[in-house]
mmCIF file of C-alpha atoms in Angstrom:
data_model
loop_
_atom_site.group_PDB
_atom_site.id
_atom_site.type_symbol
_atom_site.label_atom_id
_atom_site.label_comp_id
_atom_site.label_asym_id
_atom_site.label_seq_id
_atom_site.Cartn_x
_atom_site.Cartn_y
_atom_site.Cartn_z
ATOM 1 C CA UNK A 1 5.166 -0.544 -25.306
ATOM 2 C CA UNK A 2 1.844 0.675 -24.147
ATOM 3 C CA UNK A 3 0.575 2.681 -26.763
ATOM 4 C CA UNK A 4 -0.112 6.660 -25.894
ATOM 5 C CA UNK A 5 -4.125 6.524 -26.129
ATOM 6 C CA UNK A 6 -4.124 3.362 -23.628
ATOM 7 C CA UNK A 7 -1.812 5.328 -21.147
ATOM 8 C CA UNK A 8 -4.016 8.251 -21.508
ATOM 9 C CA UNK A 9 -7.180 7.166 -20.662
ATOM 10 C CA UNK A 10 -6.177 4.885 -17.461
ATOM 11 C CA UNK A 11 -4.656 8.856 -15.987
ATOM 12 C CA UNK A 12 -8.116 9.971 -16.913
ATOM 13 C CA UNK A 13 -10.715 7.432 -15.957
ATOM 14 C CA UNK A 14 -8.007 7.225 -12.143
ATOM 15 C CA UNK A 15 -7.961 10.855 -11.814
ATOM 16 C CA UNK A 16 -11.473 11.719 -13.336
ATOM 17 C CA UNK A 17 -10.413 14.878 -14.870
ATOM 18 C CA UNK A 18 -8.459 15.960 -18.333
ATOM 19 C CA UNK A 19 -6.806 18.584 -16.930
ATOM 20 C CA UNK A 20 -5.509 16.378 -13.853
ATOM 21 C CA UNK A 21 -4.184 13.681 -15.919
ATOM 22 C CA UNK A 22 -2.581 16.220 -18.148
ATOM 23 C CA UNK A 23 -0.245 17.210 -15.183
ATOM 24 C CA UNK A 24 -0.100 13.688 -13.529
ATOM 25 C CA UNK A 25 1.514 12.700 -17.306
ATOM 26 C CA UNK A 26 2.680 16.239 -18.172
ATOM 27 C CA UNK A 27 1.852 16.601 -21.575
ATOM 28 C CA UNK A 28 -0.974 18.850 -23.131
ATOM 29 C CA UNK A 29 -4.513 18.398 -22.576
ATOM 30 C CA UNK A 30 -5.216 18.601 -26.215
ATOM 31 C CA UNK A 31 -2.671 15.838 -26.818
ATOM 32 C CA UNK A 32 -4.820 14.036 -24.455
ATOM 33 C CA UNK A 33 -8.276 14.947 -25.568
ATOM 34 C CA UNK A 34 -7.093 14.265 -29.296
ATOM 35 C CA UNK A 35 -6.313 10.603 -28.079
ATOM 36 C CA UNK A 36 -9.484 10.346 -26.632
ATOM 37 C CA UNK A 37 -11.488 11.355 -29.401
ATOM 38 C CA UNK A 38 -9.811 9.362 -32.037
ATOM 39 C CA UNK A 39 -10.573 6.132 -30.174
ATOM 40 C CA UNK A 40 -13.860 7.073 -29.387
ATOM 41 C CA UNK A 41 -14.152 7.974 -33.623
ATOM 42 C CA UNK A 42 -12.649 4.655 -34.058
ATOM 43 C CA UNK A 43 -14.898 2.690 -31.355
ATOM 44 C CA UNK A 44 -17.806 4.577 -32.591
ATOM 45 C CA UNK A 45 -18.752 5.329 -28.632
ATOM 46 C CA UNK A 46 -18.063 7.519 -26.264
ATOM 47 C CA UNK A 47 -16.008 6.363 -23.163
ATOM 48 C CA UNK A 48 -16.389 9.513 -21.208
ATOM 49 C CA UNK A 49 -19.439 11.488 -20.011
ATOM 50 C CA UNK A 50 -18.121 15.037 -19.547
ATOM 51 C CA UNK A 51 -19.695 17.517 -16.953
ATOM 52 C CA UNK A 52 -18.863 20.355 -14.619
ATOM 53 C CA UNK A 53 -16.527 18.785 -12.309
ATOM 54 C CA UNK A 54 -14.879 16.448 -14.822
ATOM 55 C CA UNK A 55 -15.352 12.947 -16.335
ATOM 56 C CA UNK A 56 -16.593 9.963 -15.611
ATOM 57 C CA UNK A 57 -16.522 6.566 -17.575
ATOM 58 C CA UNK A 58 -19.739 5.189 -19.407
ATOM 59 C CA UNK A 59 -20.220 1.401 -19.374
ATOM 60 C CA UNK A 60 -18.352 1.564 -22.758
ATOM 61 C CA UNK A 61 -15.384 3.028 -21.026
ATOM 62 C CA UNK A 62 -15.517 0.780 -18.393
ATOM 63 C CA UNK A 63 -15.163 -2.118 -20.660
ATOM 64 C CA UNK A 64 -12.278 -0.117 -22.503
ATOM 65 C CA UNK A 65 -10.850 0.356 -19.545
ATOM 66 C CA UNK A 66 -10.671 -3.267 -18.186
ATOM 67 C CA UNK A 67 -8.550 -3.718 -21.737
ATOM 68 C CA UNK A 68 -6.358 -0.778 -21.026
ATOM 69 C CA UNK A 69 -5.265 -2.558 -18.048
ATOM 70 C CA UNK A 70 -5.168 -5.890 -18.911
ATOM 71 C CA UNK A 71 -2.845 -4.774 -21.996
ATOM 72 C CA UNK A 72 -0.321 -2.734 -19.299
ATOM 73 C CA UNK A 73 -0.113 -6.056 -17.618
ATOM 74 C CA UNK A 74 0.607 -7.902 -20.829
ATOM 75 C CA UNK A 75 3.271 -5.133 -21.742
ATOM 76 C CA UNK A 76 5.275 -5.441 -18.447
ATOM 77 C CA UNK A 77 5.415 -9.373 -18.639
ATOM 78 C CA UNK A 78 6.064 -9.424 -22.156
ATOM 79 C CA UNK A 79 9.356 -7.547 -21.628
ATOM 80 C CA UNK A 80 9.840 -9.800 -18.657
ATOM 81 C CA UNK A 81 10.139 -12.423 -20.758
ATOM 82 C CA UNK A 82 11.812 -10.916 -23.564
ATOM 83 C CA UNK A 83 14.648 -10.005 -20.904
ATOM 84 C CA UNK A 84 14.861 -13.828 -19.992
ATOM 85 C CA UNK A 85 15.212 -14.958 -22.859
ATOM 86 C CA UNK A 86 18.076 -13.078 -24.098
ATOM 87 C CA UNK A 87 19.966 -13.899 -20.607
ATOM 88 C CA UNK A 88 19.067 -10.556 -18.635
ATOM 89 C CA UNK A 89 17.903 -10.086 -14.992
ATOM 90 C CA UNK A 90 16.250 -7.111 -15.565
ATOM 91 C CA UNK A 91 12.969 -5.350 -15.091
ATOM 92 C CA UNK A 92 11.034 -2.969 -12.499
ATOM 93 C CA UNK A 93 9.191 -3.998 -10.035
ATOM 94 C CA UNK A 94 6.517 -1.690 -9.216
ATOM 95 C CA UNK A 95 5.289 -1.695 -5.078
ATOM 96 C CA UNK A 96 2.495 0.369 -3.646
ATOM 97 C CA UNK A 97 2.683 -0.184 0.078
ATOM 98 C CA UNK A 98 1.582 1.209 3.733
ATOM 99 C CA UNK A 99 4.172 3.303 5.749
ATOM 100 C CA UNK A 100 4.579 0.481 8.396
ATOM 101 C CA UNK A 101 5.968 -1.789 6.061
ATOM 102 C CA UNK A 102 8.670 0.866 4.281
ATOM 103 C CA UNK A 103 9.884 1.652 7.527
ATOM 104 C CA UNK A 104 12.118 -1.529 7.655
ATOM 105 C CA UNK A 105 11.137 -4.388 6.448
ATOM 106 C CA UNK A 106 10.298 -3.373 2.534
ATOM 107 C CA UNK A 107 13.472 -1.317 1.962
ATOM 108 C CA UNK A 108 15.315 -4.460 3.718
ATOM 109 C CA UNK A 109 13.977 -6.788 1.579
ATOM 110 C CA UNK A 110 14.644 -4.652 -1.534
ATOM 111 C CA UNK A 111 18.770 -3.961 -0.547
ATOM 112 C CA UNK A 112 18.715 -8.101 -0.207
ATOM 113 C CA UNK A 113 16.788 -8.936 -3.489
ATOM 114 C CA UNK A 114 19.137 -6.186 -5.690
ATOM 115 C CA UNK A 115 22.280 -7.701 -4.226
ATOM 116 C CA UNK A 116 21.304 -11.115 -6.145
ATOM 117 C CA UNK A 117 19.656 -9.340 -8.903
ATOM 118 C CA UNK A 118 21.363 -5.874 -9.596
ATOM 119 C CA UNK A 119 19.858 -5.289 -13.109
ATOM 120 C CA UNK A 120 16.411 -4.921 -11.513
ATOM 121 C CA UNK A 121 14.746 -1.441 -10.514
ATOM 122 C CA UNK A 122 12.229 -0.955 -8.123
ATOM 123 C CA UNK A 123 9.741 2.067 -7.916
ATOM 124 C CA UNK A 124 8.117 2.112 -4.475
ATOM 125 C CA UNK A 125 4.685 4.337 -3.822
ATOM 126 C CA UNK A 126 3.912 4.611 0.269
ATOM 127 C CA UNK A 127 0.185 4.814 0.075
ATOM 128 C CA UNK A 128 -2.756 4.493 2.526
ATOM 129 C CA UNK A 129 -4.480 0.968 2.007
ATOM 130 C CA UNK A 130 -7.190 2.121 -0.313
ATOM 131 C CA UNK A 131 -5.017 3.682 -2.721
ATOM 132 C CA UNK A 132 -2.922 0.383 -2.285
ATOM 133 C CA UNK A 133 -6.128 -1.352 -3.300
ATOM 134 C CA UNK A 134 -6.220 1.089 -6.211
ATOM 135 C CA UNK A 135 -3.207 0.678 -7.552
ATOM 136 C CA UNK A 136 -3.030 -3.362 -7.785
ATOM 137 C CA UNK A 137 -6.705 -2.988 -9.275
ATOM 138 C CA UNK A 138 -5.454 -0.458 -11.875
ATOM 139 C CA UNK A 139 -2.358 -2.279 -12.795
ATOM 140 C CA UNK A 140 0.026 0.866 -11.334
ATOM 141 C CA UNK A 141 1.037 -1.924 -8.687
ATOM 142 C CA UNK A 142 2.779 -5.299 -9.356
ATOM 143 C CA UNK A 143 2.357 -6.081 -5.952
ATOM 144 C CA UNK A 144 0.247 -4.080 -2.757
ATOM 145 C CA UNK A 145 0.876 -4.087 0.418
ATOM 146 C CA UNK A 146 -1.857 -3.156 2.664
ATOM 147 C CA UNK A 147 -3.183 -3.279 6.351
ATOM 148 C CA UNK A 148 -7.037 -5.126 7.008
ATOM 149 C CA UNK A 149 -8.263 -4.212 3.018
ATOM 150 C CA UNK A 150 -11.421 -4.321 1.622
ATOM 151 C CA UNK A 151 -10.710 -6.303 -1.576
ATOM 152 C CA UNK A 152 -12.597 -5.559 -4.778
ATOM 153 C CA UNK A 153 -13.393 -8.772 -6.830
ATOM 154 C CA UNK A 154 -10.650 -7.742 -9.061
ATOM 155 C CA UNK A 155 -7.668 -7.920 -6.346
ATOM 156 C CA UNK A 156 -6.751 -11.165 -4.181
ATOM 157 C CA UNK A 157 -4.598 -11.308 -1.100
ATOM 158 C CA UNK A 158 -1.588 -13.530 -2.016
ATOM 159 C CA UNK A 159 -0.276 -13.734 1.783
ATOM 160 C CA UNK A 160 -2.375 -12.793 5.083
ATOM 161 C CA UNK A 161 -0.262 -12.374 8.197
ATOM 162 C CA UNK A 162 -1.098 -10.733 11.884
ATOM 163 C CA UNK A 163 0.291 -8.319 13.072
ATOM 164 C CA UNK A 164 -0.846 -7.445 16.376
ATOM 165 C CA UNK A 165 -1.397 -3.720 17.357
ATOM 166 C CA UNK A 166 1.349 -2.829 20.271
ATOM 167 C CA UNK A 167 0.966 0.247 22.861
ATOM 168 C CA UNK A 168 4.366 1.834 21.947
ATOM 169 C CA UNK A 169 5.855 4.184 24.437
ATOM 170 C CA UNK A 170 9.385 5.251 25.532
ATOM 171 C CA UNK A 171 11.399 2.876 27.257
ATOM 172 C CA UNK A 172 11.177 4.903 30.483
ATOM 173 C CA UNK A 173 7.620 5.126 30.612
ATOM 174 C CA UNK A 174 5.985 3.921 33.763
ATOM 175 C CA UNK A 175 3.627 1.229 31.834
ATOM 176 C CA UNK A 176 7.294 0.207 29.232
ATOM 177 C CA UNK A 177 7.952 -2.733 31.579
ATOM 178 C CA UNK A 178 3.969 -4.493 31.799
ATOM 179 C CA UNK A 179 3.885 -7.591 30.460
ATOM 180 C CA UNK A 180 0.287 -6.347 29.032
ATOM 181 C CA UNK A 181 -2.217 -3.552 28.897
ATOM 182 C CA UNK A 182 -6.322 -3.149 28.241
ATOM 183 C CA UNK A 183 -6.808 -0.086 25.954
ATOM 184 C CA UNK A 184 -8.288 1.586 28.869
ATOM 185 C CA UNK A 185 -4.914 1.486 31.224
ATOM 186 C CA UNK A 186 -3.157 3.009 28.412
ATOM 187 C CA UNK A 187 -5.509 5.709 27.932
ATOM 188 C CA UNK A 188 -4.530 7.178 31.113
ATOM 189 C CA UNK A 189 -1.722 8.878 29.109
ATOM 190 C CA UNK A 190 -1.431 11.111 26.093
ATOM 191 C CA UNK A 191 -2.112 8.801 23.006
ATOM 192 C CA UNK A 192 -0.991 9.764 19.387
ATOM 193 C CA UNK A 193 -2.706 8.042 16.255
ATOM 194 C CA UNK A 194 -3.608 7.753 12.848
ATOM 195 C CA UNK A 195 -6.303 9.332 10.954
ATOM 196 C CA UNK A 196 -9.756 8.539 11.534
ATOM 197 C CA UNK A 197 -10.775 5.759 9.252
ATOM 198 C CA UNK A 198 -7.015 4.199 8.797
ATOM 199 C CA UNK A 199 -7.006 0.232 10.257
ATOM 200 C CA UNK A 200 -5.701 0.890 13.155
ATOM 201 C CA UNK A 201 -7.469 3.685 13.840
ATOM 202 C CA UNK A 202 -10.770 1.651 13.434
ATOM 203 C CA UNK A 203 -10.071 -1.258 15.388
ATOM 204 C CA UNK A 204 -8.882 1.016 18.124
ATOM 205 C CA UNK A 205 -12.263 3.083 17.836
ATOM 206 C CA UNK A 206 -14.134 -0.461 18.079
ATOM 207 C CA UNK A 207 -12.353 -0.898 21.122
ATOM 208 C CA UNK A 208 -12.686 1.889 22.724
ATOM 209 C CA UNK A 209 -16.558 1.833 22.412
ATOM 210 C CA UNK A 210 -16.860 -1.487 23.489
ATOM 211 C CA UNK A 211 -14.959 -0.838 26.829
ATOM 212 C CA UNK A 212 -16.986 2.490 27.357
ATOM 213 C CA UNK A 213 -13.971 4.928 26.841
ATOM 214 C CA UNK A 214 -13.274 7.594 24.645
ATOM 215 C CA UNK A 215 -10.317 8.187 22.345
ATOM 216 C CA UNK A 216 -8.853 12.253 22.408
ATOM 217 C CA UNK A 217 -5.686 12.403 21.149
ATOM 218 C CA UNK A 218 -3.070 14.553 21.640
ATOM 219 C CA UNK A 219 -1.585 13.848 18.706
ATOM 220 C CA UNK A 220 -2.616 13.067 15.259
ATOM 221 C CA UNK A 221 -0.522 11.844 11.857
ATOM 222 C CA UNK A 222 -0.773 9.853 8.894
ATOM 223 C CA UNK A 223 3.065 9.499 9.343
ATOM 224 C CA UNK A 224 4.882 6.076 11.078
ATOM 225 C CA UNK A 225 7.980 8.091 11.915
ATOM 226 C CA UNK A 226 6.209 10.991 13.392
ATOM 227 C CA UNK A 227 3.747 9.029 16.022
ATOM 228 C CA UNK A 228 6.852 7.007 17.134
ATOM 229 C CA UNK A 229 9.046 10.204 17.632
ATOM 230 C CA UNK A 230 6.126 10.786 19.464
ATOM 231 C CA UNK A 231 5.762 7.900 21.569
ATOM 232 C CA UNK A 232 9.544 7.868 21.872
ATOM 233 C CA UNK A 233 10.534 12.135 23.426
ATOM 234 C CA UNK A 234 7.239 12.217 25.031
ATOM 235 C CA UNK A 235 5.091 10.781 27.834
ATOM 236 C CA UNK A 236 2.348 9.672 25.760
ATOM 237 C CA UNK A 237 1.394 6.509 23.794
ATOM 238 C CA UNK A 238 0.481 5.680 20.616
ATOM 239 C CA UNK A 239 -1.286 2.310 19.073
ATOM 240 C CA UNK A 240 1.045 0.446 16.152
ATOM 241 C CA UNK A 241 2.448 -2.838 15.333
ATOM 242 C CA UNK A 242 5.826 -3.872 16.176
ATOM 243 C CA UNK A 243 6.654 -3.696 12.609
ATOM 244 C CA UNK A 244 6.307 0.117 12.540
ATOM 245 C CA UNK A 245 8.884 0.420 15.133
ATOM 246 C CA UNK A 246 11.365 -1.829 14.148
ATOM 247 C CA UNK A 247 14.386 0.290 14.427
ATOM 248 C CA UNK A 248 13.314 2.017 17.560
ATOM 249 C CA UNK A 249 12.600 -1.434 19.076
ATOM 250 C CA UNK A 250 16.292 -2.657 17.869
ATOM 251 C CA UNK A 251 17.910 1.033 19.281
ATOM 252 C CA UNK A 252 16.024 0.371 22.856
ATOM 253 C CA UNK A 253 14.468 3.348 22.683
ATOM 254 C CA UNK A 254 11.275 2.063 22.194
ATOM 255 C CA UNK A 255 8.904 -0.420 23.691
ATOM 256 C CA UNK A 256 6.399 -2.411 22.501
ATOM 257 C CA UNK A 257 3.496 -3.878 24.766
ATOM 258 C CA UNK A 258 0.834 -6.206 24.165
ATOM 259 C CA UNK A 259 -2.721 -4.821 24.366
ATOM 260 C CA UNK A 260 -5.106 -7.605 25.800
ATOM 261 C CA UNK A 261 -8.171 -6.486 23.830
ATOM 262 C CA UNK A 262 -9.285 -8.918 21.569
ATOM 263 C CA UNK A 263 -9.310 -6.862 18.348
ATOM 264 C CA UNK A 264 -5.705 -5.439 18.741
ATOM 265 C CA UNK A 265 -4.952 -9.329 18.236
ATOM 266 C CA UNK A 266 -6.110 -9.879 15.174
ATOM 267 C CA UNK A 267 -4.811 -6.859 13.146
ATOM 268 C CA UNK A 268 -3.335 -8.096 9.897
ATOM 269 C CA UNK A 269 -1.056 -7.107 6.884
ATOM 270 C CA UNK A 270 -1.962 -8.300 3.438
ATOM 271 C CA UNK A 271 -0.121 -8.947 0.141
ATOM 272 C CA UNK A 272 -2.303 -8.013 -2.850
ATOM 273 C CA UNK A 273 -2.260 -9.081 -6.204
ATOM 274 C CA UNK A 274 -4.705 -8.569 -9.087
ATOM 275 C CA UNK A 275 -6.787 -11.484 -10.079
ATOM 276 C CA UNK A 276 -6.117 -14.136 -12.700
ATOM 277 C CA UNK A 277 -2.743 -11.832 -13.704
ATOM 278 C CA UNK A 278 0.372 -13.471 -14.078
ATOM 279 C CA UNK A 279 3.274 -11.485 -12.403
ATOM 280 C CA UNK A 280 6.112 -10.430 -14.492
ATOM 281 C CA UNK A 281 8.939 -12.201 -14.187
ATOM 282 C CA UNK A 282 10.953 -10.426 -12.091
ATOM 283 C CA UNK A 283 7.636 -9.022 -9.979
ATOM 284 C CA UNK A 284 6.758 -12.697 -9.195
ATOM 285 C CA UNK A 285 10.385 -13.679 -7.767
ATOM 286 C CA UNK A 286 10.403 -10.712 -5.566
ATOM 287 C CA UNK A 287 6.791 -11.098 -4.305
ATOM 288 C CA UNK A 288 8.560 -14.709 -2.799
ATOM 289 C CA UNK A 289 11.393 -12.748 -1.873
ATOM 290 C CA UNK A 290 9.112 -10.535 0.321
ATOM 291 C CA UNK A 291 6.624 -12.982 1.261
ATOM 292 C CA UNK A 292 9.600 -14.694 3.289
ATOM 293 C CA UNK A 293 10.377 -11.661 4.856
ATOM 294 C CA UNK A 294 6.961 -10.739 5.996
ATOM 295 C CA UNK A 295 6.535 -14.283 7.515
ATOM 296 C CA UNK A 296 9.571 -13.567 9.127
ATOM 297 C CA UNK A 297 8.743 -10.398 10.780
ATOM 298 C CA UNK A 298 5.861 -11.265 11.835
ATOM 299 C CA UNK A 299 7.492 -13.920 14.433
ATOM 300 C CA UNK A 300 9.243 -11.267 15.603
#
C-alpha cells in the first residue's frame, strides 16, 4: 500500500545515501532518483541537499518525511483493520529489539502468541538500543525494545522495568556461591563485556570510576551468547542481567550474583512506542502479550 516514492525516500533520508538505499531496497538508483525528482517537480522543492558523501534532508524533506512515516503507519493499521473486519487474524508484527531480550524471553513470547494467533507473522531485527530508538522513530518498528534509551520526543516508553545487572560466572567459580559482590571483588578475575558505550557497559564504567578501579577486559563482544560462553568455559566474569542468561541459569551452568553497587540496581529495559500512533491491530495485542511477559521475567 505504501506507494514506491514514499518507500524510497524513508531508505534514503535513514541511510543518507542513493546508492545505499538502492541496495538496502535492491532496485536501481535511477528508479530511485526518478522518484525523487518527480516529487520534488511536483512539491516544487527540493527534499535533498546532495554533496560528496551523500544526502541529507532540507527542512522541506524533513517535513516530507514526518508524512512518509506517518502514512507507513496508517498503511499497516489500515490493513489491520481491513483483516478484522473480514474475520482474519492476520498481520505482521514488526520488533526491533536488544540481544538480551531475543535470547529467551522474546522468541518465548512469540511461540505463545502464534499458538493463539497462527495467521500472524512476525519479523524480528536484534539491534543495539539506538538503532532500536531508530527504528520505532522511523516507523520500521511496531514495537522497540531497548535497554536505559535516550528517547527522542517522537518515541515514548510504553513499559519501564529493572533489570538489575548480575556478575555471571560458571557455577564452579570460587565467587558462584556469594550471596553478593562490589564491582571491585569481581574484578579480581578476568571480566568479559560489551562495547564501550552499550548500557551496561556505561553504568559499569560509572562504577568503576566511582570506586577508583579500572575496567581491562579480557574479553570484548557485542554478542549475549558469546560473553556467557565466556563466563560459562572460563574463569572469568562478565556483567549482564539475569535475563541474558536465562537458559544457562535454567541448565545450572550458570550463575547469577547480585552486584551491591548502587547503579547495577537500577539498570532497566524499556518498551518503546512512537508517539500519538495507534498500534495496528495485531501489533497492539502482542505488545500486551509481551508486556506480561517482561513483567514476568523481571520477578524472576
Amino acid at each position: 500500500m505504501l506507494h514506491n516514492s514514499l518507500r524510497y525516500i524513508l531508505a534514503v533520508a535513514q541511510a543518507g545515501s542513493i546508492r545505499v538505499a538502492a541496495n538496502m531496497l535492491n532496485v536501481a538508483q535511477s528508479a530511485i532518483s526518478r522518484q525523487i525528482i518527480n516529487v520534488e517537480a511536483d512539491l516544487g522543492v527540493s527534499l535533498f541537499e546532495r554533496h560528496a558523501r551523500g544526502v541529507s534532508l532540507t527542512p522541506a524533506g524533513e517535513g516530507f518525511l514526518r508524512f512518509a512515516r506517518d502514512t507507513r503507519g496508517l498503511s499497516g493499521r489500515v490493513r489491520s483493520e481491513i483483516d478484522a473486519l473480514s474475520g482474519f487474524r492476520r498481520g505482521v508484527v514488526r520488533i526491533w529489539a536488544i540481544d538480551s531480550v531475543s535470547q529467551d524471553v522474546l522468541p518465548r513470547a512469540i511461540i505463545h502468541f502464534t499458538a493463539e494467533n497462527p495467521g500472524i507473522r512476525f519479523e524480528v531485527t536484534v539491534a543495539s538500543t539506538e538503532e532500536v530508538v531508530a527504528a520505532v522513530e522511523d516507523v520500521r518498528a511496531d514495537i522497540g525494545i531497548a535497554f536505559q534509551p535516550q528517547l527522542p520526543a517522537a518515541v515514548r516508553a510504553s513499559l519501564r522495568l529493572r533489570f538489575p545487572v548480575h556478575a555471571l560466572m560458571s557455577v564452579d567459580h570460587p565467587l558462584a556461591k556469594a550471596d553478593s559482590l562490589s564491582l571491585t571483588e569481581a574484578l579480581e578475575y578476568p571480566i568479559a563485556l560489551t562495547p564501550a558505550g552499550s548500557g551496561s557497559r556505561i553504568l559499569l564504567e560509572a562504577t568503576a570510576l566511582a570506586a577508583g578501579v579500572g575496567l581491562m577486559p579480557k574479553f570484548e563482544s557485542n554478542s549475549i551468547q558469546m560473553l556467557s560462553n565466556f563466563a560459562q568455559s572460563t574463569s572469568g566474569i562478565t556483567f549482564l542481567s539475569r535475563l541474558c542468561a536465562a537458559s544457562g541459569l535454567k541448565s545450572g551452568q550458570l550463575a547469577a550474583v547480585r552486584l551491591r553497587d548502587r547503579l547495577m540496581s537500577v539498570a532497566r529495559i524499556e518498551m518503546l512506542l512512537l508517539r500519538d500512533r495507534a498500534l495496528p491491530a495485531a501489533a497492539a495485542q502482542f505488545h500486551e502479550h509481551m508486556a506480561r511477559a517482561l513483567r514476568y521475567a523481571s520477578k524472576q
